[in-house]
GROMACS .gro file of C-alpha atoms in nm:
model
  355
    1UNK     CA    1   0.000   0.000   0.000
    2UNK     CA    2   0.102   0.344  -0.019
    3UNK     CA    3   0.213   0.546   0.262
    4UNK     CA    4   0.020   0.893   0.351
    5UNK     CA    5   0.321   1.118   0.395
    6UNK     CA    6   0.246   1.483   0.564
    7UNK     CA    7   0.467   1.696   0.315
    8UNK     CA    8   0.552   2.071   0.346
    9UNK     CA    9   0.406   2.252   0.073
   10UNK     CA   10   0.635   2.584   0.023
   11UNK     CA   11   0.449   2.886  -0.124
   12UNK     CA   12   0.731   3.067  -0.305
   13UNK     CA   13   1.091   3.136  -0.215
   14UNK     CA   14   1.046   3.486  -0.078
   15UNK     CA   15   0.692   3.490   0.075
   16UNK     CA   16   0.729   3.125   0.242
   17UNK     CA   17   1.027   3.238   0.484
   18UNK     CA   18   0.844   3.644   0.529
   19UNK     CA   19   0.832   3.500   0.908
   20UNK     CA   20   1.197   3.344   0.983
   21UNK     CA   21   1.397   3.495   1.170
   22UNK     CA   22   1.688   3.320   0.949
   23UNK     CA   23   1.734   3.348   0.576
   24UNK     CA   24   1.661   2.987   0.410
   25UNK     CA   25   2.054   2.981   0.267
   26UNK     CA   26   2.166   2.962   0.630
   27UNK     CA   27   1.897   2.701   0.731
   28UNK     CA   28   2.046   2.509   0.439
   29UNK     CA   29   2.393   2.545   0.528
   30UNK     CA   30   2.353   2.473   0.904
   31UNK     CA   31   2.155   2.133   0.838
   32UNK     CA   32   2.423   1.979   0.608
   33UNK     CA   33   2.717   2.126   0.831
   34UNK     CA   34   2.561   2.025   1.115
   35UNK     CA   35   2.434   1.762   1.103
   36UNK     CA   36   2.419   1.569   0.751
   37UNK     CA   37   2.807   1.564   0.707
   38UNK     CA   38   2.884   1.488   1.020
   39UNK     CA   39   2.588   1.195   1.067
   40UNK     CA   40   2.684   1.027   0.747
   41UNK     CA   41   3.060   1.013   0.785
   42UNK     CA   42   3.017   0.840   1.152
   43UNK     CA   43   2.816   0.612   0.946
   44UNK     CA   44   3.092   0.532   0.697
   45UNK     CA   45   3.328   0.477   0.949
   46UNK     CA   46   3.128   0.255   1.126
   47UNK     CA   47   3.048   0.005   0.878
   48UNK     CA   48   3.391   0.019   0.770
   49UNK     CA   49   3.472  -0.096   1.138
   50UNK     CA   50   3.216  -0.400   1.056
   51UNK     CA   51   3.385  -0.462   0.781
   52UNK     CA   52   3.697  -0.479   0.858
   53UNK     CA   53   3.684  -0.695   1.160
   54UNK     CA   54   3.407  -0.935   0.980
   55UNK     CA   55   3.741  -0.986   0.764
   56UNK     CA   56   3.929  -1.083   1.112
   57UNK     CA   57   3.663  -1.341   1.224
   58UNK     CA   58   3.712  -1.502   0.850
   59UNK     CA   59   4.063  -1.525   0.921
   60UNK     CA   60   4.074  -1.589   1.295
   61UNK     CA   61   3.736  -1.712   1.387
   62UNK     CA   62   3.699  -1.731   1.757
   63UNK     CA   63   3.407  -1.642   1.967
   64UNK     CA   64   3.584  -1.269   2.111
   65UNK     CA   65   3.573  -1.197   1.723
   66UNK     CA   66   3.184  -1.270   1.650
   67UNK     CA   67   3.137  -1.092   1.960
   68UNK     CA   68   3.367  -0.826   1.825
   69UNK     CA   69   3.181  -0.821   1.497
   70UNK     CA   70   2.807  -0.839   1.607
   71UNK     CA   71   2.918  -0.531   1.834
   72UNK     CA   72   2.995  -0.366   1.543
   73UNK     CA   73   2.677  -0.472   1.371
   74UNK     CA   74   2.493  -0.281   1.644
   75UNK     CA   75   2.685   0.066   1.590
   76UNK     CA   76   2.648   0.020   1.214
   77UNK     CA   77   2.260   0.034   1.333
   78UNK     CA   78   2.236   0.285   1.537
   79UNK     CA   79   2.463   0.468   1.259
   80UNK     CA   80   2.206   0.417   0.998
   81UNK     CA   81   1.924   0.481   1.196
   82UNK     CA   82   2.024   0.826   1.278
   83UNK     CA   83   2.066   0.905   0.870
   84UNK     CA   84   1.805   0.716   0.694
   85UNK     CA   85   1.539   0.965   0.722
   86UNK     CA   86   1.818   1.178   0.525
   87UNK     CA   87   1.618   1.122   0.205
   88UNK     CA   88   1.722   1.389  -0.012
   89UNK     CA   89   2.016   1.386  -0.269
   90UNK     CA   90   2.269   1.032  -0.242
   91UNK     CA   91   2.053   0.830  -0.043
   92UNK     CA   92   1.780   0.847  -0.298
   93UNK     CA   93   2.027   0.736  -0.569
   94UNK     CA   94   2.024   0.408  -0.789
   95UNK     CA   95   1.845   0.190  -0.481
   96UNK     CA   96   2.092   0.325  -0.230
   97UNK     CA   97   1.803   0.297   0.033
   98UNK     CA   98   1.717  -0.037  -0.040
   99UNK     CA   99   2.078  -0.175  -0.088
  100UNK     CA  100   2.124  -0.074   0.277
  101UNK     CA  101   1.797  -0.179   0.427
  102UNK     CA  102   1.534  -0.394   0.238
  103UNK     CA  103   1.232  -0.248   0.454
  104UNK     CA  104   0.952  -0.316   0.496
  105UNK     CA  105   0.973  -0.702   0.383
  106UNK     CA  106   0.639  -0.810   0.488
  107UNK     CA  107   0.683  -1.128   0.253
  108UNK     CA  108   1.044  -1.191   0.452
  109UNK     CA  109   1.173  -1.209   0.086
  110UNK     CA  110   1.514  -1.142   0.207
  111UNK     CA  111   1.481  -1.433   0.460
  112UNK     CA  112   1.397  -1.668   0.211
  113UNK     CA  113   1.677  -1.534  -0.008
  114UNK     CA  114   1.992  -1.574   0.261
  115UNK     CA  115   1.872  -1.881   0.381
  116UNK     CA  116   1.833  -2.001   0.021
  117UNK     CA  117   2.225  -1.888  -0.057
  118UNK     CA  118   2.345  -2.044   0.237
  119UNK     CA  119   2.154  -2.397   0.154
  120UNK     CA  120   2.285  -2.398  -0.178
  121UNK     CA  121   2.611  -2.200  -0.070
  122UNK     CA  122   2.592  -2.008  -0.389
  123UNK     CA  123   2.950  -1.852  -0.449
  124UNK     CA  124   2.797  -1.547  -0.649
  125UNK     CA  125   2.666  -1.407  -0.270
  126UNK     CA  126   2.981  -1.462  -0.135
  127UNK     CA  127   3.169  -1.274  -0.362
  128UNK     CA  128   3.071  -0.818  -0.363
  129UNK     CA  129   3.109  -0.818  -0.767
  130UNK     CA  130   2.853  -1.070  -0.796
  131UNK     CA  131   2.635  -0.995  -0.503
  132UNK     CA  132   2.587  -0.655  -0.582
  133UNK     CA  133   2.412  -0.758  -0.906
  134UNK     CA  134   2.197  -1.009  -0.712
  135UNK     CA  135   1.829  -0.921  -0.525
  136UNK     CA  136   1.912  -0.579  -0.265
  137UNK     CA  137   1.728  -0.794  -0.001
  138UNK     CA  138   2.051  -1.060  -0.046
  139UNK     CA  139   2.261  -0.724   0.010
  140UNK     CA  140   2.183  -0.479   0.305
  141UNK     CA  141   2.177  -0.474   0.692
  142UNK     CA  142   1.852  -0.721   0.718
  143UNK     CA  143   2.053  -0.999   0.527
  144UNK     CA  144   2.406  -0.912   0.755
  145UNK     CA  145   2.180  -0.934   1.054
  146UNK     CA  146   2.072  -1.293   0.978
  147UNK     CA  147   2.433  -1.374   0.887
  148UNK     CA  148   2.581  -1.263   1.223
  149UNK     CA  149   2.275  -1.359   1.454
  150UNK     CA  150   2.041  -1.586   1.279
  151UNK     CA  151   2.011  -1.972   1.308
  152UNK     CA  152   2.370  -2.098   1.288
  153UNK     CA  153   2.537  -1.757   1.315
  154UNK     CA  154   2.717  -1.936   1.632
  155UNK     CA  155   2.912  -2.146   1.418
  156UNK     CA  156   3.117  -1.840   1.204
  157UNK     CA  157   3.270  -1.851   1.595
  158UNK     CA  158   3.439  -2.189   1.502
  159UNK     CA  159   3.469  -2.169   1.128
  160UNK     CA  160   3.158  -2.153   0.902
  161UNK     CA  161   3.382  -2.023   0.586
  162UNK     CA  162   3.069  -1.985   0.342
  163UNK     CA  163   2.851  -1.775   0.603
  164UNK     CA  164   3.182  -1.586   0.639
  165UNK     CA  165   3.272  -1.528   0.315
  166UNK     CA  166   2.902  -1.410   0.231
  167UNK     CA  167   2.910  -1.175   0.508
  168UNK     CA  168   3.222  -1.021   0.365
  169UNK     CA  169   3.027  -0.945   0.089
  170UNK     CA  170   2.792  -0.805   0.225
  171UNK     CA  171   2.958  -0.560   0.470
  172UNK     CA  172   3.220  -0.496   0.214
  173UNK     CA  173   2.884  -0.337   0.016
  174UNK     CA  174   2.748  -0.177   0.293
  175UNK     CA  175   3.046   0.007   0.360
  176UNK     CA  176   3.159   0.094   0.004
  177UNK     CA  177   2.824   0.250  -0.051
  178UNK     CA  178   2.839   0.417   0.302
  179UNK     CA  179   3.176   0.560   0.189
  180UNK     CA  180   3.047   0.671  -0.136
  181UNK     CA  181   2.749   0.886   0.051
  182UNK     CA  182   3.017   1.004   0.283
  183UNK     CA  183   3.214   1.197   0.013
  184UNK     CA  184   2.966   1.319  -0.188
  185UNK     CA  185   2.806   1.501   0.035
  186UNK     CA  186   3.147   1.601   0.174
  187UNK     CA  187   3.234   1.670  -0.198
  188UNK     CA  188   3.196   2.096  -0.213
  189UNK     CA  189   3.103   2.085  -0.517
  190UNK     CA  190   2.862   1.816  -0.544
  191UNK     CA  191   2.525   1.739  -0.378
  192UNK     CA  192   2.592   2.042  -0.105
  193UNK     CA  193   2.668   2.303  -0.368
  194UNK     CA  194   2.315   2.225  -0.565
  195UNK     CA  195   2.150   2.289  -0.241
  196UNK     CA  196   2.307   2.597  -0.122
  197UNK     CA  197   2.329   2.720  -0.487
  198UNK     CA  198   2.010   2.561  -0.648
  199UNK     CA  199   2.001   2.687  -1.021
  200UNK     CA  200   1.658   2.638  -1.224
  201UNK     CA  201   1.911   2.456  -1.473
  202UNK     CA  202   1.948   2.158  -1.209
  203UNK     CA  203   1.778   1.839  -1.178
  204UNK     CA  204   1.751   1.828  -0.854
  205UNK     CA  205   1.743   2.153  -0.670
  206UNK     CA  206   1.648   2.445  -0.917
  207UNK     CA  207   1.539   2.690  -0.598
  208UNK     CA  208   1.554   2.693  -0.217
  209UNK     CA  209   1.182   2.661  -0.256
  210UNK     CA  210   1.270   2.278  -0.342
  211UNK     CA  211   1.571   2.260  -0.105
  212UNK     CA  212   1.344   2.370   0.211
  213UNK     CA  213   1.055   2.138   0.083
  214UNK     CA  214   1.275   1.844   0.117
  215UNK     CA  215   1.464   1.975   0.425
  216UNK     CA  216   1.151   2.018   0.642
  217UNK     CA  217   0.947   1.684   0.435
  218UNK     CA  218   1.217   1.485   0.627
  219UNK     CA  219   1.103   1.539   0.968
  220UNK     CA  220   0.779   1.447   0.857
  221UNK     CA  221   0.907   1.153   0.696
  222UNK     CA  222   1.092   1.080   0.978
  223UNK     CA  223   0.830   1.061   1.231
  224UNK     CA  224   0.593   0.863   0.989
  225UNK     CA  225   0.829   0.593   0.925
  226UNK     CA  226   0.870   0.549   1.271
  227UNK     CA  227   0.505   0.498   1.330
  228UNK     CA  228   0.404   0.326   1.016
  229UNK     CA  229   0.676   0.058   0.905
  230UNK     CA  230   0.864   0.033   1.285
  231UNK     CA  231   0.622   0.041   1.542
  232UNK     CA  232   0.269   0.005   1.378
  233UNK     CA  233   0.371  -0.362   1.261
  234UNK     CA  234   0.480  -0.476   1.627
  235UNK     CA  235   0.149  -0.375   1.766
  236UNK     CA  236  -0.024  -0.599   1.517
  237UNK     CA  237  -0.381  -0.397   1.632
  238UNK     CA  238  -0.525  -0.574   1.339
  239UNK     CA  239  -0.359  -0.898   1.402
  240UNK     CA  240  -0.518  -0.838   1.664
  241UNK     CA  241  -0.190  -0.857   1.934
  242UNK     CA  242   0.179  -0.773   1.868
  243UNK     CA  243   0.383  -0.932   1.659
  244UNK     CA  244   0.745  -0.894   1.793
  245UNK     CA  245   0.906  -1.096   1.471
  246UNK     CA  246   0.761  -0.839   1.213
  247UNK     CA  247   1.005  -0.544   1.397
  248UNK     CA  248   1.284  -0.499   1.231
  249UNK     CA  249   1.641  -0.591   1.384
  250UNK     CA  250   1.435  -0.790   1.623
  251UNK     CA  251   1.725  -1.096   1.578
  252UNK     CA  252   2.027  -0.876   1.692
  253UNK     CA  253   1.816  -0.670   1.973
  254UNK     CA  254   1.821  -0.372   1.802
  255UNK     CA  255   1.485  -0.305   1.736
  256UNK     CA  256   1.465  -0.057   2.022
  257UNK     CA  257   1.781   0.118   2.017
  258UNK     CA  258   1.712   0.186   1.654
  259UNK     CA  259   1.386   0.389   1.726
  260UNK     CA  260   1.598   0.553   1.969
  261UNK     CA  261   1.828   0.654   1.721
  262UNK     CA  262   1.598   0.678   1.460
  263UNK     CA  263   1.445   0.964   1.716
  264UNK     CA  264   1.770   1.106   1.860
  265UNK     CA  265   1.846   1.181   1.489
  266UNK     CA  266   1.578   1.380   1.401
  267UNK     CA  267   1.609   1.597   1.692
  268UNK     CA  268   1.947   1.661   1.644
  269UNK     CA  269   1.870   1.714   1.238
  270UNK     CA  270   1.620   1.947   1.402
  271UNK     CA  271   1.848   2.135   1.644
  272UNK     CA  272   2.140   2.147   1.395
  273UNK     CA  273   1.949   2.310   1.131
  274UNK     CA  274   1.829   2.639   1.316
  275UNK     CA  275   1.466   2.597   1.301
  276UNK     CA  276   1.486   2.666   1.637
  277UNK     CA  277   1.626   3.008   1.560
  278UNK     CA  278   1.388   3.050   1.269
  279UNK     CA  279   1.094   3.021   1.421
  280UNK     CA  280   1.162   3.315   1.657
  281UNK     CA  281   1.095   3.397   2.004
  282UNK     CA  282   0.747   3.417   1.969
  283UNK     CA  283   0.691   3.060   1.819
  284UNK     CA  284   0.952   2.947   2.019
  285UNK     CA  285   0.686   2.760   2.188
  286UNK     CA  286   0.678   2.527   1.883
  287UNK     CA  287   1.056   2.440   1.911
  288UNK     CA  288   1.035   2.368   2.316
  289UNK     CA  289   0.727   2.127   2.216
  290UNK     CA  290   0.937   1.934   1.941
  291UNK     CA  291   1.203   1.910   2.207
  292UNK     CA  292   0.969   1.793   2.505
  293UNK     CA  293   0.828   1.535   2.268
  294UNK     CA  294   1.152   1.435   2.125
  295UNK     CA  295   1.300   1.379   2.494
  296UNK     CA  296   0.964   1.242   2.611
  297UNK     CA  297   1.059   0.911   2.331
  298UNK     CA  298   1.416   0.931   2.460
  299UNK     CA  299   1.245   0.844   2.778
  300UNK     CA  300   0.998   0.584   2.688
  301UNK     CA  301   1.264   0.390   2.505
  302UNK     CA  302   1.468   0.333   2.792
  303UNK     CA  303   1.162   0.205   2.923
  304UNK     CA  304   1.163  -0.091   2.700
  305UNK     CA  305   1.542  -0.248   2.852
  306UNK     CA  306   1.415  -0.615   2.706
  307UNK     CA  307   1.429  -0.747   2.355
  308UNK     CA  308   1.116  -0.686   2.159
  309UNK     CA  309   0.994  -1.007   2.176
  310UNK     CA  310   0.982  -0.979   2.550
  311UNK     CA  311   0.893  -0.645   2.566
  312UNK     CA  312   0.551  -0.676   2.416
  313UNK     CA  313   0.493  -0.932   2.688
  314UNK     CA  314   0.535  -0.695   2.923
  315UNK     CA  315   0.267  -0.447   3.058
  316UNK     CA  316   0.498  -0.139   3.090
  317UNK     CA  317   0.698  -0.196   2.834
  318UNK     CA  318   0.415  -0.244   2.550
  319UNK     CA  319   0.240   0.085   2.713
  320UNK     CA  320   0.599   0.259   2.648
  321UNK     CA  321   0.611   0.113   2.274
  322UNK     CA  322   0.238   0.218   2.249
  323UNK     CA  323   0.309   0.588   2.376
  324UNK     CA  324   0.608   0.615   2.114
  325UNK     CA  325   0.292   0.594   1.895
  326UNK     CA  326   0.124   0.889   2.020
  327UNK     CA  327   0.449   1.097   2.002
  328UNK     CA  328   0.514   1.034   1.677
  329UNK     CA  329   0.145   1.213   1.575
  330UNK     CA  330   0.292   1.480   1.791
  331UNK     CA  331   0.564   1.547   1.623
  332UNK     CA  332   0.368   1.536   1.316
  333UNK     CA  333   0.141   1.869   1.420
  334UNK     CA  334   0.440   2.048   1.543
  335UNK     CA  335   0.675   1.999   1.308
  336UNK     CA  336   0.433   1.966   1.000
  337UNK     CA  337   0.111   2.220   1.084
  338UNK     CA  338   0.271   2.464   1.400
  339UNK     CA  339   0.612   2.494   1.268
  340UNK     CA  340   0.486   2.538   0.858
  341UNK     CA  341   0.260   2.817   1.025
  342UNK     CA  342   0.558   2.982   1.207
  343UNK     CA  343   0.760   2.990   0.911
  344UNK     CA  344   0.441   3.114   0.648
  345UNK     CA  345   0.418   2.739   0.480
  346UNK     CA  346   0.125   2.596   0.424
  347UNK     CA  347   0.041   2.198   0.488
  348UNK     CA  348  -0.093   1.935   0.288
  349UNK     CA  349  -0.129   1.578   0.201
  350UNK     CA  350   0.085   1.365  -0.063
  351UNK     CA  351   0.100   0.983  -0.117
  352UNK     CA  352   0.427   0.852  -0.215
  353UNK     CA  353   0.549   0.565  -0.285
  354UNK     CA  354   0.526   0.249  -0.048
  355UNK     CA  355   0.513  -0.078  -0.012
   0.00000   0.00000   0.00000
């Protein structure tokens, strides 16, 4: 189905920011120095962490260096969580998105597919030139995760040189392409530039009407995601109770800490790009409600310690996963209706594409 994404609909360059207190060039400038440089090369150097010691188990496989690796795993996690709702620019580019995480995978298509490689051990996922030309679901974080913590994922501890090798693959694409969104939106003169400098020439950004569309459409995105293809499935309301092996990262433990992230990262996105500042002091209201709500899920994540699959067994810890719900449609008035309103945007409704 498709998903009902809140959008922010920008009147015209010099009317829609009549009410910031910043011009929209510095709002620009702030977001991807503050926060989407920075976020995306932590991410790069993360995975190339994973990589690098999944390479070490291969070689030297002991149980320190699974433990080693699957810690890893978990900071390459929290690393993507905090970018992914980054979708403007080289995430959006040739699959990128998909190649890092295949989700939602409601038909567990990429379950099927790694368990099916490592039945048949077919050598074209165990190689990166041939397994980046297979199925994306064979490729991302939801097929490393099964690798490192699915059934049999305690045997790469004592020698499993197939699951090895295929999980060299695959973190050896994860981190490529996290390298490759690292330095092009490093890259001055690349991604950046056509933001701060949008020309009506360009493909992609012709004015800073279109570069504070997709700027402020990401918080929106952000906080929908979150509802509708994290938490929503877990509750299973019309399964009618949850369904803890629908979350995602649910094998590793990380379903939780991801939301955290996936939270912590818009607020910061939020913080670093001045719309704090540019909604003034007299809708500064709006800004100290983003940031109540935004601490308020910090808060009710650490209320849910246990794995998901005990969590929604649990009374307080479901009510916490439940009330991450109701923040997220929060977030969605002030950061889609109030703050639009404070900066002279208007709000509307767009369907985009979803599974």
């Amino acid at each position: 189905m498709r998903l009902l994404v809140l959008f922010v609909a920008w009147v015209c360059a010099s009317s829609a920011f009549a009410a910031s207190a910043l011009p929209a060039r510095d709002i620009t400038q702030a977001a991807i120095e503050g926060y989407v440089r920075p976020a995306f090369h932590q991410f790069a150097e993360q995975t190339a962490a994973l990589a690098a010691d999944i390479k070490v188990l291969c070689e030297t496989p002991s149980e320190a260096a699974l433990a080693a690796v699957q810690s890893d795993f978990k900071a390459a996690v929290v690393g993507y969580s905090r970018v992914e709702f980054v979708r403007i620019g080289p995430l959006t580019i040739a699959d990128r998105m998909e190649r890092l995480l295949f989700w939602p995978d409601r038909k567990g298509i990429a379950l099927r597919q790694v368990q099916g490689a490592l039945a048949e051990k077919d050598e074209t996922a165990a190689d990166p030139v041939t397994l980046k030309d297979k199925s994306v679901a064979m490729q991302g974080l939801v097929a490393l995760e099964y690798l490192l913590f699915g059934t049999g994922a305690e045997q790469l501890a004592s020698g499993d040189d197939y699951r090895c090798r295929y999980a060299t693959a695959s973190s050896t694409l994860i981190a490529g392409l996290a390298d490759t969104l690292d330095k092009e939106w490093s890259d001055p003169n690349g991604q950046s530039d056509h933001m701060l400098s949008p020309q009506p020439t360009y493909d992609d950004f012709r004015t800073d009407t279109e570069v504070l569309e997709k700027l402020a459409a990401t918080l929106i995105h952000g906080t929908e995601t979150i509802r509708d293809q994290r938490i929503s499935p877990i509750l299973g309301v019309a399964e009618g109770g949850p369904k803890p092996k629908s979350a995602l990262f649910w094998r590793s433990g990380m379903t939780v800490p991801a939301l955290a992230a996936n939270f912590a990262g818009l607020h910061d996105y939020f913080l670093a790009a001045k719309f704090t500042e540019a909604v003034g002091p007299t809708n500064g209201w709006i800004a100290n409600g983003a940031t109540f709500e935004f601490e308020n899920a910090a808060r009710a994540a650490s209320d849910i310690p246990d794995p998901i699959e005990v969590a929604v067994t649990d009374e307080e810890e479901l009510r916490a996963l439940k009330y991450l719900v109701i923040i997220t449609g929060s977030l969605d008035t002030l950061l889609g209706e109030n703050l639009a309103a404070a900066l002279g945007l208007s709000v509307g409704f767009s369907q985009l594409d979803g599974d």
